[in-house]
Structures are given as C-alpha cells and as structure tokens.
CSV table of C-alpha atoms in Angstrom, one decimal:
chain,number,residue,atom,x,y,z
A,1,UNK,CA,-47.6,-6.3,-17.9
A,2,UNK,CA,-46.3,-10.0,-18.5
A,3,UNK,CA,-43.9,-9.9,-21.4
A,4,UNK,CA,-43.3,-14.1,-22.7
A,5,UNK,CA,-39.1,-14.8,-21.9
A,6,UNK,CA,-36.9,-16.6,-23.4
A,7,UNK,CA,-35.9,-20.5,-23.6
A,8,UNK,CA,-32.7,-20.8,-22.5
A,9,UNK,CA,-30.9,-23.5,-24.6
A,10,UNK,CA,-28.2,-21.5,-26.9
A,11,UNK,CA,-27.3,-17.1,-26.1
A,12,UNK,CA,-29.4,-14.5,-26.6
A,13,UNK,CA,-30.2,-13.4,-29.8
A,14,UNK,CA,-29.8,-10.1,-31.2
A,15,UNK,CA,-33.5,-10.0,-32.4
A,16,UNK,CA,-34.8,-10.9,-28.8
A,17,UNK,CA,-32.9,-8.2,-27.7
A,18,UNK,CA,-35.7,-5.3,-29.7
A,19,UNK,CA,-38.3,-7.2,-27.7
A,20,UNK,CA,-37.2,-7.6,-24.0
A,21,UNK,CA,-35.7,-3.5,-25.6
A,22,UNK,CA,-39.2,-2.3,-26.4
A,23,UNK,CA,-40.6,-3.5,-23.4
A,24,UNK,CA,-38.0,-2.1,-21.1
A,25,UNK,CA,-38.4,1.1,-23.1
A,26,UNK,CA,-42.6,0.6,-21.8
A,27,UNK,CA,-41.9,-0.2,-19.2
A,28,UNK,CA,-39.6,2.7,-18.0
A,29,UNK,CA,-41.4,4.8,-19.4
A,30,UNK,CA,-45.4,3.7,-17.2
A,31,UNK,CA,-43.0,3.7,-14.6
A,32,UNK,CA,-42.0,7.4,-15.2
A,33,UNK,CA,-46.2,8.8,-15.9
A,34,UNK,CA,-46.0,7.7,-12.1
A,35,UNK,CA,-47.4,3.9,-12.9
A,36,UNK,CA,-47.4,0.8,-10.1
A,37,UNK,CA,-45.7,-1.6,-12.6
A,38,UNK,CA,-45.4,-5.0,-11.6
A,39,UNK,CA,-43.2,-6.5,-14.2
A,40,UNK,CA,-43.4,-10.1,-14.8
A,41,UNK,CA,-40.9,-12.0,-17.3
A,42,UNK,CA,-40.0,-15.6,-17.2
A,43,UNK,CA,-37.3,-18.0,-17.7
A,44,UNK,CA,-38.5,-20.9,-20.0
A,45,UNK,CA,-36.4,-23.6,-19.1
A,46,UNK,CA,-38.4,-26.5,-20.0
A,47,UNK,CA,-41.1,-27.6,-21.9
A,48,UNK,CA,-40.8,-26.2,-25.2
A,49,UNK,CA,-40.5,-28.3,-28.6
A,50,UNK,CA,-38.3,-28.1,-31.1
A,51,UNK,CA,-40.8,-25.9,-33.3
A,52,UNK,CA,-43.2,-24.5,-30.8
A,53,UNK,CA,-44.7,-28.7,-31.9
A,54,UNK,CA,-46.3,-31.0,-29.4
A,55,UNK,CA,-43.9,-33.3,-30.9
A,56,UNK,CA,-39.5,-33.5,-30.1
A,57,UNK,CA,-37.9,-33.4,-28.3
A,58,UNK,CA,-37.1,-30.9,-25.9
A,59,UNK,CA,-34.4,-27.6,-27.1
A,60,UNK,CA,-33.0,-27.3,-23.0
A,61,UNK,CA,-33.0,-31.4,-22.8
A,62,UNK,CA,-31.8,-31.7,-27.1
A,63,UNK,CA,-28.2,-28.8,-25.6
A,64,UNK,CA,-27.4,-30.8,-22.5
A,65,UNK,CA,-27.8,-34.5,-23.9
A,66,UNK,CA,-25.4,-33.1,-27.1
A,67,UNK,CA,-22.5,-31.1,-24.9
A,68,UNK,CA,-23.3,-34.2,-22.3
A,69,UNK,CA,-24.3,-31.9,-19.8
A,70,UNK,CA,-27.2,-31.8,-17.5
A,71,UNK,CA,-29.7,-29.6,-18.5
A,72,UNK,CA,-30.2,-27.3,-15.3
A,73,UNK,CA,-26.2,-26.7,-16.7
A,74,UNK,CA,-27.6,-26.0,-20.0
A,75,UNK,CA,-30.1,-23.9,-18.0
A,76,UNK,CA,-27.6,-21.4,-15.9
A,77,UNK,CA,-25.3,-21.5,-18.7
A,78,UNK,CA,-27.8,-19.3,-20.8
A,79,UNK,CA,-30.0,-17.4,-18.1
A,80,UNK,CA,-26.7,-15.5,-17.1
A,81,UNK,CA,-26.0,-14.8,-20.9
A,82,UNK,CA,-29.0,-13.2,-20.7
A,83,UNK,CA,-28.9,-11.2,-18.3
A,84,UNK,CA,-25.7,-10.1,-18.3
A,85,UNK,CA,-26.5,-9.2,-22.3
A,86,UNK,CA,-29.2,-7.2,-20.9
A,87,UNK,CA,-27.0,-5.4,-18.7
A,88,UNK,CA,-25.0,-4.5,-21.1
A,89,UNK,CA,-27.6,-3.0,-22.5
A,90,UNK,CA,-28.5,-1.4,-19.7
A,91,UNK,CA,-32.7,-2.4,-19.1
A,92,UNK,CA,-34.4,-2.3,-16.0
A,93,UNK,CA,-34.7,-6.2,-14.6
A,94,UNK,CA,-39.3,-7.3,-13.9
A,95,UNK,CA,-40.5,-6.8,-11.2
A,96,UNK,CA,-40.5,-11.2,-11.3
A,97,UNK,CA,-38.6,-13.2,-13.2
A,98,UNK,CA,-40.2,-17.2,-12.7
A,99,UNK,CA,-39.4,-20.2,-14.5
A,100,UNK,CA,-40.5,-22.6,-15.5
A,101,UNK,CA,-39.6,-25.3,-13.7
A,102,UNK,CA,-40.3,-23.3,-10.6
A,103,UNK,CA,-44.5,-24.2,-11.0
A,104,UNK,CA,-45.4,-26.7,-11.8
A,105,UNK,CA,-47.7,-27.4,-9.1
A,106,UNK,CA,-49.8,-24.9,-10.6
A,107,UNK,CA,-49.6,-25.6,-13.6
A,108,UNK,CA,-50.6,-29.4,-12.5
A,109,UNK,CA,-53.7,-27.4,-10.6
A,110,UNK,CA,-54.3,-26.0,-13.9
A,111,UNK,CA,-55.2,-28.7,-16.0
A,112,UNK,CA,-56.6,-29.8,-13.5
A,113,UNK,CA,-59.5,-27.0,-14.1
A,114,UNK,CA,-59.7,-27.4,-17.0
A,115,UNK,CA,-60.1,-31.2,-17.4
A,116,UNK,CA,-62.8,-30.5,-15.0
A,117,UNK,CA,-64.7,-28.2,-17.1
A,118,UNK,CA,-65.1,-30.2,-20.1
A,119,UNK,CA,-62.0,-28.8,-22.3
A,120,UNK,CA,-58.7,-30.9,-21.5
A,121,UNK,CA,-59.5,-34.6,-22.5
A,122,UNK,CA,-56.3,-37.0,-21.8
A,123,UNK,CA,-55.0,-40.5,-23.4
A,124,UNK,CA,-52.1,-42.8,-22.3
A,125,UNK,CA,-50.7,-40.0,-20.4
A,126,UNK,CA,-51.0,-37.3,-22.0
A,127,UNK,CA,-53.3,-34.5,-21.5
A,128,UNK,CA,-54.5,-31.8,-25.2
A,129,UNK,CA,-57.0,-28.7,-24.8
A,130,UNK,CA,-60.1,-29.1,-27.1
A,131,UNK,CA,-59.5,-26.9,-30.1
A,132,UNK,CA,-62.9,-27.5,-30.9
A,133,UNK,CA,-65.0,-27.9,-27.6
A,134,UNK,CA,-63.8,-24.7,-26.9
A,135,UNK,CA,-65.1,-23.3,-30.1
A,136,UNK,CA,-68.4,-23.5,-29.5
A,137,UNK,CA,-68.7,-21.6,-26.6
A,138,UNK,CA,-66.0,-19.6,-27.7
A,139,UNK,CA,-63.4,-17.5,-30.7
A,140,UNK,CA,-60.3,-19.7,-30.9
A,141,UNK,CA,-58.3,-17.0,-33.4
A,142,UNK,CA,-60.0,-14.2,-31.6
A,143,UNK,CA,-56.3,-12.7,-30.8
A,144,UNK,CA,-54.5,-13.9,-34.6
A,145,UNK,CA,-57.7,-13.3,-36.5
A,146,UNK,CA,-58.0,-16.4,-37.3
A,147,UNK,CA,-61.0,-19.2,-38.3
A,148,UNK,CA,-61.0,-22.7,-36.8
A,149,UNK,CA,-62.9,-23.2,-40.4
A,150,UNK,CA,-59.6,-22.2,-42.1
A,151,UNK,CA,-57.1,-24.0,-39.6
A,152,UNK,CA,-59.0,-28.0,-40.7
A,153,UNK,CA,-58.8,-27.4,-44.2
A,154,UNK,CA,-55.2,-26.2,-43.8
A,155,UNK,CA,-53.7,-29.1,-41.3
A,156,UNK,CA,-51.7,-31.8,-42.5
A,157,UNK,CA,-52.1,-34.7,-40.9
A,158,UNK,CA,-48.3,-34.9,-38.9
A,159,UNK,CA,-46.4,-37.9,-37.8
A,160,UNK,CA,-46.6,-37.8,-34.0
A,161,UNK,CA,-49.8,-36.6,-33.4
A,162,UNK,CA,-52.2,-40.0,-33.5
A,163,UNK,CA,-53.4,-39.7,-30.1
A,164,UNK,CA,-55.6,-35.6,-30.0
A,165,UNK,CA,-59.0,-35.4,-31.6
A,166,UNK,CA,-58.0,-33.0,-33.6
A,167,UNK,CA,-54.6,-32.0,-34.8
A,168,UNK,CA,-55.3,-28.5,-34.5
A,169,UNK,CA,-55.3,-30.0,-30.5
A,170,UNK,CA,-52.7,-28.5,-28.4
A,171,UNK,CA,-50.7,-30.0,-25.8
A,172,UNK,CA,-51.2,-29.3,-21.6
A,173,UNK,CA,-49.6,-31.5,-20.4
A,174,UNK,CA,-47.0,-34.7,-22.1
A,175,UNK,CA,-46.4,-38.4,-20.8
A,176,UNK,CA,-42.1,-38.8,-20.9
A,177,UNK,CA,-40.3,-40.8,-22.3
A,178,UNK,CA,-38.2,-42.8,-21.0
A,179,UNK,CA,-34.7,-41.7,-22.3
A,180,UNK,CA,-37.1,-37.6,-21.5
A,181,UNK,CA,-34.8,-35.9,-19.0
A,182,UNK,CA,-36.5,-33.3,-17.7
A,183,UNK,CA,-40.0,-34.7,-15.6
A,184,UNK,CA,-42.5,-34.5,-12.9
A,185,UNK,CA,-45.0,-36.5,-11.5
A,186,UNK,CA,-48.4,-35.2,-11.6
A,187,UNK,CA,-51.9,-37.1,-11.6
A,188,UNK,CA,-51.8,-38.6,-15.2
A,189,UNK,CA,-48.1,-40.1,-16.2
A,190,UNK,CA,-45.0,-38.6,-14.9
A,191,UNK,CA,-44.4,-35.2,-17.7
A,192,UNK,CA,-43.8,-32.3,-18.2
A,193,UNK,CA,-46.3,-29.5,-19.1
A,194,UNK,CA,-46.4,-27.5,-22.2
A,195,UNK,CA,-45.2,-25.0,-22.8
A,196,UNK,CA,-48.4,-22.4,-23.3
A,197,UNK,CA,-49.2,-23.4,-20.9
A,198,UNK,CA,-46.1,-22.5,-18.6
A,199,UNK,CA,-47.0,-18.2,-19.8
A,200,UNK,CA,-50.8,-19.1,-18.7
A,201,UNK,CA,-49.8,-20.7,-14.9
A,202,UNK,CA,-47.3,-17.7,-13.9
A,203,UNK,CA,-49.3,-14.9,-15.7
A,204,UNK,CA,-51.8,-15.2,-13.4
A,205,UNK,CA,-50.5,-16.5,-10.4
A,206,UNK,CA,-48.7,-12.9,-10.7
A,207,UNK,CA,-51.1,-10.4,-12.2
A,208,UNK,CA,-54.5,-12.4,-11.7
A,209,UNK,CA,-57.0,-14.2,-13.7
A,210,UNK,CA,-57.1,-10.6,-16.0
A,211,UNK,CA,-54.5,-8.4,-16.5
A,212,UNK,CA,-53.1,-5.2,-18.1
A,213,UNK,CA,-50.5,-5.8,-20.3
A,214,UNK,CA,-48.8,-8.7,-21.9
A,215,UNK,CA,-45.9,-8.8,-25.0
A,216,UNK,CA,-43.6,-11.1,-26.9
A,217,UNK,CA,-42.3,-11.0,-30.3
A,218,UNK,CA,-45.0,-11.2,-33.3
A,219,UNK,CA,-43.7,-14.9,-33.8
A,220,UNK,CA,-45.4,-15.7,-30.8
A,221,UNK,CA,-49.6,-14.3,-31.6
A,222,UNK,CA,-50.2,-18.0,-33.0
A,223,UNK,CA,-50.1,-20.4,-31.7
A,224,UNK,CA,-48.6,-19.8,-28.5
A,225,UNK,CA,-50.5,-16.5,-27.2
A,226,UNK,CA,-53.5,-17.4,-29.1
A,227,UNK,CA,-53.3,-21.0,-26.6
A,228,UNK,CA,-52.9,-19.2,-23.6
A,229,UNK,CA,-56.6,-16.8,-24.0
A,230,UNK,CA,-57.9,-20.2,-24.6
A,231,UNK,CA,-56.1,-21.9,-21.4
A,232,UNK,CA,-57.3,-18.4,-20.1
A,233,UNK,CA,-61.0,-18.9,-20.6
A,234,UNK,CA,-61.7,-22.5,-19.9
A,235,UNK,CA,-59.4,-22.1,-16.7
A,236,UNK,CA,-60.8,-18.5,-15.3
A,237,UNK,CA,-63.4,-17.8,-17.2
A,238,UNK,CA,-62.5,-14.5,-18.3
A,239,UNK,CA,-59.6,-13.2,-20.9
A,240,UNK,CA,-56.4,-12.7,-19.4
A,241,UNK,CA,-55.2,-9.8,-21.0
A,242,UNK,CA,-56.8,-5.8,-21.7
A,243,UNK,CA,-53.8,-5.4,-24.7
A,244,UNK,CA,-52.0,-7.2,-26.0
A,245,UNK,CA,-48.5,-5.8,-27.9
A,246,UNK,CA,-46.0,-7.3,-29.8
A,247,UNK,CA,-42.5,-7.0,-31.3
A,248,UNK,CA,-42.6,-6.7,-35.0
A,249,UNK,CA,-39.5,-9.1,-36.5
A,250,UNK,CA,-35.7,-8.2,-37.0
A,251,UNK,CA,-34.2,-7.8,-40.6
A,252,UNK,CA,-30.3,-8.1,-42.3
A,253,UNK,CA,-29.8,-6.0,-44.9
A,254,UNK,CA,-33.3,-6.5,-46.0
A,255,UNK,CA,-33.4,-10.6,-45.6
A,256,UNK,CA,-35.3,-12.7,-42.3
A,257,UNK,CA,-32.5,-13.5,-40.0
A,258,UNK,CA,-31.7,-17.5,-40.4
A,259,UNK,CA,-29.4,-19.4,-39.3
A,260,UNK,CA,-30.0,-21.8,-42.7
A,261,UNK,CA,-28.7,-18.9,-44.6
A,262,UNK,CA,-25.8,-17.3,-43.2
A,263,UNK,CA,-27.5,-14.2,-43.1
A,264,UNK,CA,-27.0,-13.6,-38.5
A,265,UNK,CA,-25.0,-12.6,-36.4
A,266,UNK,CA,-25.2,-12.0,-32.6
A,267,UNK,CA,-25.4,-9.1,-30.0
A,268,UNK,CA,-21.5,-9.5,-28.9
A,269,UNK,CA,-19.9,-9.8,-32.8
A,270,UNK,CA,-22.4,-6.8,-33.2
A,271,UNK,CA,-21.1,-5.1,-30.5
A,272,UNK,CA,-17.2,-6.7,-30.9
A,273,UNK,CA,-16.9,-5.6,-35.1
A,274,UNK,CA,-15.5,-9.2,-35.3
A,275,UNK,CA,-18.1,-10.1,-38.4
A,276,UNK,CA,-18.3,-9.5,-41.9
A,277,UNK,CA,-21.4,-7.9,-42.5
A,278,UNK,CA,-20.1,-4.2,-40.9
A,279,UNK,CA,-17.0,-2.2,-41.1
A,280,UNK,CA,-17.0,-2.1,-37.3
A,281,UNK,CA,-18.5,-2.6,-33.6
A,282,UNK,CA,-20.7,0.0,-32.1
A,283,UNK,CA,-21.0,0.3,-28.8
A,284,UNK,CA,-24.7,0.1,-26.3
A,285,UNK,CA,-26.2,3.4,-27.2
A,286,UNK,CA,-25.7,3.5,-30.0
A,287,UNK,CA,-27.2,0.0,-30.4
A,288,UNK,CA,-30.1,0.9,-28.3
A,289,UNK,CA,-30.6,4.5,-29.4
A,290,UNK,CA,-31.1,2.0,-33.6
A,291,UNK,CA,-33.7,0.9,-32.1
A,292,UNK,CA,-35.6,2.8,-31.3
A,293,UNK,CA,-35.8,5.0,-34.0
A,294,UNK,CA,-38.0,2.4,-35.0
A,295,UNK,CA,-41.4,2.4,-33.4
A,296,UNK,CA,-41.8,-1.1,-31.1
A,297,UNK,CA,-44.5,-2.7,-34.5
A,298,UNK,CA,-42.1,-1.6,-37.5
A,299,UNK,CA,-40.4,-3.7,-39.0
A,300,UNK,CA,-36.1,-3.4,-38.1
A,301,UNK,CA,-33.6,-3.3,-40.6
A,302,UNK,CA,-30.8,-3.8,-39.2
A,303,UNK,CA,-27.6,-2.5,-41.7
A,304,UNK,CA,-24.0,-1.0,-41.9
A,305,UNK,CA,-24.9,2.8,-43.0
A,306,UNK,CA,-27.9,2.9,-40.4
A,307,UNK,CA,-25.5,2.0,-37.5
A,308,UNK,CA,-23.5,4.8,-39.0
A,309,UNK,CA,-26.2,7.2,-39.3
A,310,UNK,CA,-27.3,5.9,-35.8
A,311,UNK,CA,-23.8,6.6,-34.3
A,312,UNK,CA,-23.6,10.0,-35.3
A,313,UNK,CA,-27.3,10.9,-34.6
A,314,UNK,CA,-26.5,9.1,-31.1
A,315,UNK,CA,-23.0,11.7,-30.3
A,316,UNK,CA,-25.4,14.8,-31.6
A,317,UNK,CA,-27.5,14.4,-29.2
A,318,UNK,CA,-24.9,13.8,-26.7
A,319,UNK,CA,-23.5,16.8,-27.5
A,320,UNK,CA,-26.2,18.5,-27.2
A,321,UNK,CA,-27.0,17.1,-23.4
A,322,UNK,CA,-23.5,18.0,-22.6
A,323,UNK,CA,-24.0,22.1,-23.7
A,324,UNK,CA,-27.1,22.0,-22.1
A,325,UNK,CA,-25.8,21.1,-18.5
A,326,UNK,CA,-22.7,23.2,-18.9
A,327,UNK,CA,-25.8,26.4,-20.0
A,328,UNK,CA,-25.7,28.5,-16.3
A,329,UNK,CA,-29.8,30.8,-16.3
A,330,UNK,CA,-28.9,34.5,-17.4
A,331,UNK,CA,-30.7,36.8,-15.0
A,332,UNK,CA,-33.0,38.4,-18.3
A,333,UNK,CA,-36.3,36.7,-19.1
A,334,UNK,CA,-37.2,34.7,-21.4
A,335,UNK,CA,-36.9,35.4,-25.4
A,336,UNK,CA,-39.7,34.1,-27.2
A,337,UNK,CA,-37.9,32.5,-29.2
A,338,UNK,CA,-37.7,29.6,-26.2
A,339,UNK,CA,-40.9,27.7,-25.4
A,340,UNK,CA,-40.3,24.4,-22.7
A,341,UNK,CA,-43.3,23.8,-22.6
A,342,UNK,CA,-44.4,22.9,-25.6
A,343,UNK,CA,-41.2,21.1,-26.0
A,344,UNK,CA,-41.7,19.1,-23.0
A,345,UNK,CA,-44.9,18.9,-24.5
A,346,UNK,CA,-43.9,17.2,-27.4
A,347,UNK,CA,-41.7,14.6,-25.4
A,348,UNK,CA,-44.9,13.0,-24.3
A,349,UNK,CA,-47.3,13.5,-26.8
A,350,UNK,CA,-45.6,11.1,-28.2
A,351,UNK,CA,-44.9,8.6,-25.9
A,352,UNK,CA,-48.1,8.9,-26.0
A,353,UNK,CA,-48.9,7.7,-29.4
A,354,UNK,CA,-47.9,4.2,-28.2
A,355,UNK,CA,-44.9,4.8,-27.3
A,356,UNK,CA,-43.6,6.3,-30.4
A,357,UNK,CA,-39.7,7.1,-29.9
A,358,UNK,CA,-38.5,7.5,-33.2
A,359,UNK,CA,-41.3,10.9,-33.0
A,360,UNK,CA,-39.7,11.7,-29.2
A,361,UNK,CA,-36.3,11.2,-31.2
A,362,UNK,CA,-37.2,13.3,-33.6
A,363,UNK,CA,-38.6,16.0,-32.2
A,364,UNK,CA,-34.8,16.2,-28.7
A,365,UNK,CA,-33.0,16.7,-32.7
A,366,UNK,CA,-34.9,19.0,-33.9
A,367,UNK,CA,-34.2,21.7,-30.6
A,368,UNK,CA,-30.5,21.2,-31.3
A,369,UNK,CA,-30.5,25.1,-32.9
A,370,UNK,CA,-31.9,26.3,-29.5
A,371,UNK,CA,-29.5,24.5,-27.2
A,372,UNK,CA,-26.4,26.4,-29.5
A,373,UNK,CA,-28.2,29.1,-29.5
A,374,UNK,CA,-28.3,29.2,-26.0
A,375,UNK,CA,-25.1,27.8,-25.4
A,376,UNK,CA,-22.6,30.9,-27.9
A,377,UNK,CA,-25.3,33.6,-25.6
A,378,UNK,CA,-27.3,33.5,-28.9
A,379,UNK,CA,-31.1,33.1,-26.2
A,380,UNK,CA,-31.2,33.7,-22.9
A,381,UNK,CA,-32.9,31.8,-20.7
A,382,UNK,CA,-34.0,31.5,-16.4
A,383,UNK,CA,-33.1,30.0,-14.2
A,384,UNK,CA,-36.7,27.8,-13.7
A,385,UNK,CA,-36.5,27.6,-16.9
A,386,UNK,CA,-33.2,26.0,-18.1
A,387,UNK,CA,-33.9,23.7,-14.8
A,388,UNK,CA,-37.3,22.3,-16.3
A,389,UNK,CA,-35.3,22.3,-19.6
A,390,UNK,CA,-32.2,19.9,-18.6
A,391,UNK,CA,-35.0,17.4,-16.2
A,392,UNK,CA,-36.6,17.2,-19.7
A,393,UNK,CA,-33.6,16.4,-21.5
A,394,UNK,CA,-32.6,13.5,-18.5
A,395,UNK,CA,-35.4,11.6,-17.9
A,396,UNK,CA,-36.6,11.0,-21.9
A,397,UNK,CA,-32.5,10.3,-22.9
A,398,UNK,CA,-31.7,8.5,-19.9
A,399,UNK,CA,-34.2,7.9,-18.5
A,400,UNK,CA,-36.9,6.5,-20.8
A,401,UNK,CA,-35.5,5.2,-23.7
A,402,UNK,CA,-32.1,4.0,-21.3
A,403,UNK,CA,-28.9,5.5,-23.3
A,404,UNK,CA,-25.8,6.6,-21.3
A,405,UNK,CA,-23.3,8.6,-21.9
A,406,UNK,CA,-20.9,7.0,-23.7
A,407,UNK,CA,-17.4,8.5,-26.3
A,408,UNK,CA,-17.7,6.4,-30.0
A,409,UNK,CA,-13.7,5.5,-29.4
A,410,UNK,CA,-14.3,3.8,-26.0
A,411,UNK,CA,-12.6,6.4,-24.0
A,412,UNK,CA,-14.8,8.0,-21.2
A,413,UNK,CA,-15.5,11.7,-21.5
A,414,UNK,CA,-13.3,14.0,-19.5
A,415,UNK,CA,-10.3,12.4,-21.2
A,416,UNK,CA,-11.6,13.0,-24.5
A,417,UNK,CA,-11.8,16.4,-23.6
A,418,UNK,CA,-8.8,16.4,-22.5
A,419,UNK,CA,-7.0,15.6,-25.4
A,420,UNK,CA,-9.2,17.3,-27.4
A,421,UNK,CA,-8.6,20.8,-25.9
A,422,UNK,CA,-4.9,20.1,-25.8
A,423,UNK,CA,-5.0,19.4,-30.1
A,424,UNK,CA,-6.9,22.9,-29.7
A,425,UNK,CA,-5.0,24.7,-27.9
A,426,UNK,CA,-1.7,23.8,-30.1
A,427,UNK,CA,-4.1,24.5,-33.0
A,428,UNK,CA,-4.3,28.4,-31.7
A,429,UNK,CA,-1.3,29.3,-31.1
A,430,UNK,CA,0.1,28.0,-34.3
A,431,UNK,CA,-2.8,30.7,-36.4
A,432,UNK,CA,-1.6,33.7,-33.8
A,433,UNK,CA,1.4,32.6,-34.9
A,434,UNK,CA,0.2,32.2,-38.4
A,435,UNK,CA,1.2,29.2,-39.2
A,436,UNK,CA,-1.8,27.6,-41.0
A,437,UNK,CA,-0.4,24.5,-42.3
A,438,UNK,CA,-0.3,22.7,-38.7
A,439,UNK,CA,-3.4,24.5,-38.3
A,440,UNK,CA,-5.0,22.6,-40.8
A,441,UNK,CA,-3.1,20.0,-40.3
A,442,UNK,CA,-4.5,19.5,-37.2
A,443,UNK,CA,-8.6,19.9,-37.7
A,444,UNK,CA,-8.1,18.2,-40.7
A,445,UNK,CA,-6.4,15.0,-38.6
A,446,UNK,CA,-9.8,15.1,-36.6
A,447,UNK,CA,-11.8,15.4,-38.8
A,448,UNK,CA,-11.2,12.0,-40.6
A,449,UNK,CA,-10.9,10.6,-36.5
A,450,UNK,CA,-14.7,12.0,-36.5
A,451,UNK,CA,-14.4,15.5,-34.3
A,452,UNK,CA,-15.6,18.4,-35.9
A,453,UNK,CA,-13.9,21.3,-34.5
A,454,UNK,CA,-16.3,24.2,-34.7
A,455,UNK,CA,-15.1,28.5,-34.8
A,456,UNK,CA,-17.4,30.3,-32.7
A,457,UNK,CA,-16.7,34.1,-30.4
A,458,UNK,CA,-16.2,32.4,-27.5
A,459,UNK,CA,-13.8,30.4,-29.0
A,460,UNK,CA,-13.2,26.6,-30.8
A,461,UNK,CA,-15.6,24.0,-29.6
A,462,UNK,CA,-16.0,20.3,-31.1
A,463,UNK,CA,-18.8,17.8,-31.2
A,464,UNK,CA,-18.2,13.7,-31.7
A,465,UNK,CA,-19.8,12.6,-36.1
C-alpha cells in the first residue's frame, strides 16, 4: 500500500490527519487479518510547486526564503511536527517512509526511460510528459473519468507554459532558475523533479511495477494520481495500481475549510480548545472516534455538536470495555440471549464492507445491553465465550479503530475511580442517615460535571457522559 504523504512546508492540517487516519485504520485491519503489509508513505521535501502547478515557486523553498533559513530546516521542522501530531492520534508508523530528495537518481532514471519510450520531450533543459502522444495508445483520464478533448476545450493559456507542446503536458523535470535553491544535476539541466514523478519513482521502487493499494485525498485523484498512472504506463508498460482509494473532504460547520475565509482550525487548537469555533478542547481519541464514525469516502463535517456527541459516544464505549474487563465467567452455560460468535461476525462484516467503521461502531455500541446484563448478573456467560467477547472488543476498538482509553477530565482512570468511589461512599452514608438533601446534591453536582450515578442491586456505579 502506497499513500501520498505530506509536503512538509507547514504544520499538518486536520484534513491531512483525516486522510492518514483512514489509511492507518486500513493498515491496522489488513494486519489484523493476517496479511503481511508493506505500507509506504512518502515525505515530499522538494519539487511541489505552488498551486500544484508546473510554474511558480517550490513551496518549501518559498517558506525558507520568507523565514531566511535553509530549505532542509523547513523540512526538518515540519516533518517532526507531522510525526508528533500523528503520534498523538496513535498512528502506527508506515513500513517505509521515503523522501523525494533521497530518490533523485531513481527519478532521473525513470525520466530517461519515459523519453526513450517516446512519451517525454526536452525543451530548454526541462522535460515534459507528452499527454497527447500518450493518449494515442492509452487513456489519459481513466481514473478521474475525464476526457482529453474536454480538458483541451477548458484549458486557457497560462503564463510560463510556453515551453510545452500542449497545456495538458506536465513536467517530469524542471530546469532551475538561478535563484532556485533546491536543484540537482541531470542529463538535461541542473534542476529538480516534477511532483507527480516523485510518487511514481518511490512507489515502484519499494512495491514493484504494480502493487495492490494506492491511497490519498480525493483532491489528488486529478491530476496527481492520473499522472502517476500515465508515467507508470509509459515507463513500465503496466498500470501501477489494482485498487485506488481516496478519502473525502473534511469540512467545518458546513463549509469548506479555507485560510482565505477564516474557516479553519489546526489540530493543536482543536485539542487544546484555544479557538473561537468550539466550546472546549477534545482529546485525541475523541477526535479519532468522531472521524471513525464516518466512512472514509464521505464528506465529514466538523461541528461542535458532532464532537460533543462523539465524546459521549466514546465515553460510553470506554465504559462498556471497563465493565467487560471486570466480568467473571459463570460455571453455567450461556442463556439463549448471548451469541458472541454472531457479534464477532457482525464486526468483521462491517469492516469487510469497504472498511465501514460507522457500521462497526454501531455494532459495538448496540451490544451495550448485553455487557450491562453480564455485569449485573442478568445474563450468564461461560469462560470461553467471555474470553472471545473481551478479545473481540479489545481487537476492534484498540487494535483496529486505534482508540485509546482516556478520561474526559484528563485524569487517569485509577484516580477518577478513587475520587468518584469516595463520593459514592459519602452519598451512601448520607442516604443511610436520611440526609437526602446531601445525597441529592452529590448526585446532581456529579451529573453537572458529566458523571452519572446509577443505583442498582449490586450498589452504585457511574458512567461518564
């Protein structure tokens, strides 16, 4: 599996987090099923020009020029930020994380092959891919369902495109202007590789000329992934990927996230609550739970109400697991109300349905009555089924969804349990002494703090709302 990684010229944004989280979940599930997965996610540290175009300034070089530092200082700073942020959200590291600058030789060799096969041409030290020549024997637009004729019709003349035979052609290698900082020697000029070419070189080096899954955000389908197909077909004679997977967009309050409109928030602000868009901060696992409640293919709208609801849902799920972990097996056989095997099959059916994490979460949450029944003695369960039930919840919640046990208040579980247990004891004493005013005040004030007490035959328990 190859996933297009970040261009490291700025802090990672929430849309990136959502995309990489989706493929982290897919990576986790494939490993859970027993597949040996080689997961390659690259770092783009050169060659990505402004507006994803063939003209303009390199995004990293521009940042270095503005801040008066070396480009590799920019790369280091934001690569570290990227890794730190993904660690907060409990991502597994990829198998290989190649950089574009570490594979210049492979890219030069790939360009030479494309030229030799008749699909590339050199103009003034730059090399371009001949889309029209390619389209004579192949289908440029096969992934995005676009027709070259429509692209020609909708193309307007742009400055800086005069070297190309046709506006639809894209750069494989760009001759560097004297002021360009990041440049390398090549047979054609001192310059730098095209953005599209980098992913073709890195993916095929580590995964072969054709591999199973290629992922990325929906915004990369055209032209980036379309160009990858064309490059691979032109150089290797084969389409590179069996399954293309694209995550959809992340919106906020019903609108596209955009710096220009101010409708934007970064992960740190969402975590800390230091923003004017949301009532409070949310923990990494709550944000992850929120994102997993939507299909990776669906537009996801980030809202205050949605996050508050997800926080409640996440807390209820963690409460179920805490209850489940305390249950002991019965010496009797199960009642007819319990079928752990069916529950487990439903979990797999959800994930096998195009990685439907919303269905999976719904299945896990809908069995709350069963777990509460086992906890209070309404249902009985034997040791084998209890072991399978615990393993099912732990595998799907922690290993596959990638959630972690947290508390809304930021306290560790042991401290929270001790504190609430003390208050429950004080409340029990007040009730025994018929001091119902104190008893009710403890219950009501805990409820205001998001902790609900539940009185039952076996005593009082609590849950976090």
